[in-house]
Coordinates of C-alpha atoms in Angstrom, one line a residue:
X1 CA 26.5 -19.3 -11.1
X2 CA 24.3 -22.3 -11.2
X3 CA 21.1 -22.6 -9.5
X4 CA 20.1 -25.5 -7.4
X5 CA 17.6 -27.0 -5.9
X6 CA 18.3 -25.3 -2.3
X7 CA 18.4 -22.0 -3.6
X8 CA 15.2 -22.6 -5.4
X9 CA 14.0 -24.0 -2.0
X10 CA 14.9 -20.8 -0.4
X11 CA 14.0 -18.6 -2.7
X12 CA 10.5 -20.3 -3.0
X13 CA 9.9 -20.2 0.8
X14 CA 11.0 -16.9 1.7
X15 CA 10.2 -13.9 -1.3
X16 CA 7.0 -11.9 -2.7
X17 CA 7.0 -12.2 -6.1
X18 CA 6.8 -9.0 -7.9
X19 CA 6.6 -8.1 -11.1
X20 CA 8.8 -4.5 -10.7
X21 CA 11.9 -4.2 -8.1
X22 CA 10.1 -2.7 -5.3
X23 CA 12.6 0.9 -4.2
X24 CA 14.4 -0.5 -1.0
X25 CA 17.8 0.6 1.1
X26 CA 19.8 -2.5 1.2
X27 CA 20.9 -3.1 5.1
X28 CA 22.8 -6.3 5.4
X29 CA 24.3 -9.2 3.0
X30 CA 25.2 -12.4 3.4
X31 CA 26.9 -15.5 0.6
X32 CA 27.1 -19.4 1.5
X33 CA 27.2 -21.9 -0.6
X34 CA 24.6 -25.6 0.0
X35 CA 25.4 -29.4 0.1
X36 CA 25.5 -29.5 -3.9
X37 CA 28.3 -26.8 -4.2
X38 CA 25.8 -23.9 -5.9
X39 CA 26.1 -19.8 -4.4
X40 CA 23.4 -18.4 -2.3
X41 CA 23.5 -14.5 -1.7
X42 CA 20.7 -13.0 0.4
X43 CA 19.9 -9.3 0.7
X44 CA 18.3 -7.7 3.9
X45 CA 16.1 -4.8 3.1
X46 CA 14.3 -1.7 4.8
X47 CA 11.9 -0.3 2.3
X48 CA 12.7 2.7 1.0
X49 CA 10.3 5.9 2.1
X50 CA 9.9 6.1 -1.8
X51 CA 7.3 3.8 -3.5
X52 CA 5.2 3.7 -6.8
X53 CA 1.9 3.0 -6.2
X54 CA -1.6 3.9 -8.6
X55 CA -4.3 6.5 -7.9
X56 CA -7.6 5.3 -10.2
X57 CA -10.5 7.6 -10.1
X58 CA -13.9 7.8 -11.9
X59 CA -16.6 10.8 -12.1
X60 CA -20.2 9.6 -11.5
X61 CA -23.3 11.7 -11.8
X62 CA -25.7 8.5 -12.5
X63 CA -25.1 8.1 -8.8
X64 CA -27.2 8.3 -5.2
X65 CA -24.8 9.4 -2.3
X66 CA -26.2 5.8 -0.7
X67 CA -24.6 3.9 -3.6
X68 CA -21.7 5.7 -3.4
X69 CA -20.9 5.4 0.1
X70 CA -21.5 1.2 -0.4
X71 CA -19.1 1.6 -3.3
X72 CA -16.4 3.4 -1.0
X73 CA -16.8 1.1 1.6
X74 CA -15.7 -2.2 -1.2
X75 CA -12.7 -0.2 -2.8
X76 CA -11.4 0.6 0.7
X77 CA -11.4 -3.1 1.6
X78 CA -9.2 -3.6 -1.4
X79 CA -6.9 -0.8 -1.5
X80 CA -4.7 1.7 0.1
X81 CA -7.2 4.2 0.8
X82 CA -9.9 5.7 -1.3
X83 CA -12.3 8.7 -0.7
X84 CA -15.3 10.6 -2.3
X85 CA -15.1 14.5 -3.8
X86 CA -17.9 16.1 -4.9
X87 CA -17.8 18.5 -7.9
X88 CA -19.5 19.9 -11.0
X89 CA -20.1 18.3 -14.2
X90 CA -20.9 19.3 -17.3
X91 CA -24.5 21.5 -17.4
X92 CA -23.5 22.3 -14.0
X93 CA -24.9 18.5 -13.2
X94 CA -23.7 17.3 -9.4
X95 CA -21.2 14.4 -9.5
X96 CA -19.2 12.1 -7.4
X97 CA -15.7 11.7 -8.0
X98 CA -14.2 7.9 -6.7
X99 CA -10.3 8.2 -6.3
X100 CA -8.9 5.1 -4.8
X101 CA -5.0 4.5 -4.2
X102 CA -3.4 0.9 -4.8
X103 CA -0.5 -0.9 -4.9
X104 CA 0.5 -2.6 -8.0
X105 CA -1.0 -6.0 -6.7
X106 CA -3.8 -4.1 -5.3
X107 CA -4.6 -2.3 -9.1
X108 CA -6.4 -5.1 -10.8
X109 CA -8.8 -5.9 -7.6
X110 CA -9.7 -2.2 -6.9
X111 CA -10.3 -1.3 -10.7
X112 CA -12.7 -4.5 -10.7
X113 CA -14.5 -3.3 -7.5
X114 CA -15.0 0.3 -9.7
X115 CA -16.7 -1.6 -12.4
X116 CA -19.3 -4.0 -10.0
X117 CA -19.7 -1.6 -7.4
X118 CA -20.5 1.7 -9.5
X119 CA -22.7 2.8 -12.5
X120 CA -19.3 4.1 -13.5
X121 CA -18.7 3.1 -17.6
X122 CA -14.6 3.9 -17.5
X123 CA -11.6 4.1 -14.9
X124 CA -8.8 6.0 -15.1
X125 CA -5.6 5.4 -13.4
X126 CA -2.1 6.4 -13.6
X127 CA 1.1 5.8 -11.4
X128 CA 2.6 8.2 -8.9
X129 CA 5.1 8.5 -6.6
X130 CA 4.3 8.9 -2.3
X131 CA 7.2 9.4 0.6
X132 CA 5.9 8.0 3.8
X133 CA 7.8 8.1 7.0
X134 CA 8.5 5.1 8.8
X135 CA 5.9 4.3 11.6
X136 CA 6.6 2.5 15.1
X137 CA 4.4 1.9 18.3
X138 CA 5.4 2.0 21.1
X139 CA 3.8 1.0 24.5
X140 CA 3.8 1.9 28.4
X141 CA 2.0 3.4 31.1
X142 CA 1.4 6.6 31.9
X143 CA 0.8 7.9 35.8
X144 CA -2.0 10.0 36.5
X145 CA -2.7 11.1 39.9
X146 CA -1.5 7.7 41.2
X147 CA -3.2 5.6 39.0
X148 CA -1.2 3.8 35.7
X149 CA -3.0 4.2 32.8
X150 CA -1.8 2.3 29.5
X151 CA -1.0 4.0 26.9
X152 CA 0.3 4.0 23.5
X153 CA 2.6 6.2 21.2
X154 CA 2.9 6.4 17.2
X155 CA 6.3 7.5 16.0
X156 CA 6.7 8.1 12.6
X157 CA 10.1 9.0 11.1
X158 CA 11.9 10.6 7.8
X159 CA 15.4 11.3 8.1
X160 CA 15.7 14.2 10.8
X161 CA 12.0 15.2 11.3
X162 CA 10.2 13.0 13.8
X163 CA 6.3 13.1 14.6
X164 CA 4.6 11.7 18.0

């Protein structure tokens, strides 16, 4: 197979580059072939409930709970999700522990945001696994003593087990 400029085109136009295969359940396919006589298969995808994503974390006790909390707000912009525990260091010394999760294009951005945003000297951070169920809205009105309200439903799904 020979690539040509159409399939470039296409493939330019319409992908996220990635650096690992993203997990994904392959729905439809399709071949052709362009002007110049070169092959062109395209994959249709549903992500798979399965993805590798990172969890970085650092343990602070140089830290005000003010500064932390503007430090949370700056890795949540830039990641997943991120949150603050509270535990006990060593001498029995409060501390503040920073998890944050990210994707893998999120990892870079959110470990720089530990480093500007936190007294914190080191990061550590490690990949793991999640399952999420696939989520849908869905819209309408609901009738209350005669008057239509609107209202609006989250689905989410995994194989047989549905949530509302």
């Amino acid at each position: 197979m020979r690539t040509t400029v159409s399939g470039l085109l296409m493939l330019a136009r319409s992908v996220i580059f990635r650096e690992t295969l993203p997990s994904f359940i392959p729905i439809r396919q399709a071949q052709g072939t362009d002007p110049e006589g070169g092959r062109v298969r395209a994959i249709l995808t549903h992500e798979s409930p399965e993805e590798e994503i990172w969890i970085a974390e650092a343990s602070m006790d140089d830290a005000t709970g003010e500064e932390m909390g503007r430090a949370l707000e700056e890795i949540q912009s830039v990641s997943l999700e991120a949150h603050i525990l509270q535990g006990m260091g060593k001498k029995g010394r409060p501390l503040f522990i920073l998890r944050a999760l990210a994707s893998s294009e999120q990892l870079e951005e959110v470990l720089d945001r530990f480093f500007k945003d936190t007294p914190t000297i080191g990061v550590r951070y490690w990949p793991v696994g999640r399952t999420r169920m696939h989520r849908e809205t869905k819209e309408g009105q609901l009738v209350v003593d005669g008057i239509s309200l609107p209202t609006r439903i989250k689905i989410s799904r995994l194989g047989d087990v549905i949530r509302g």
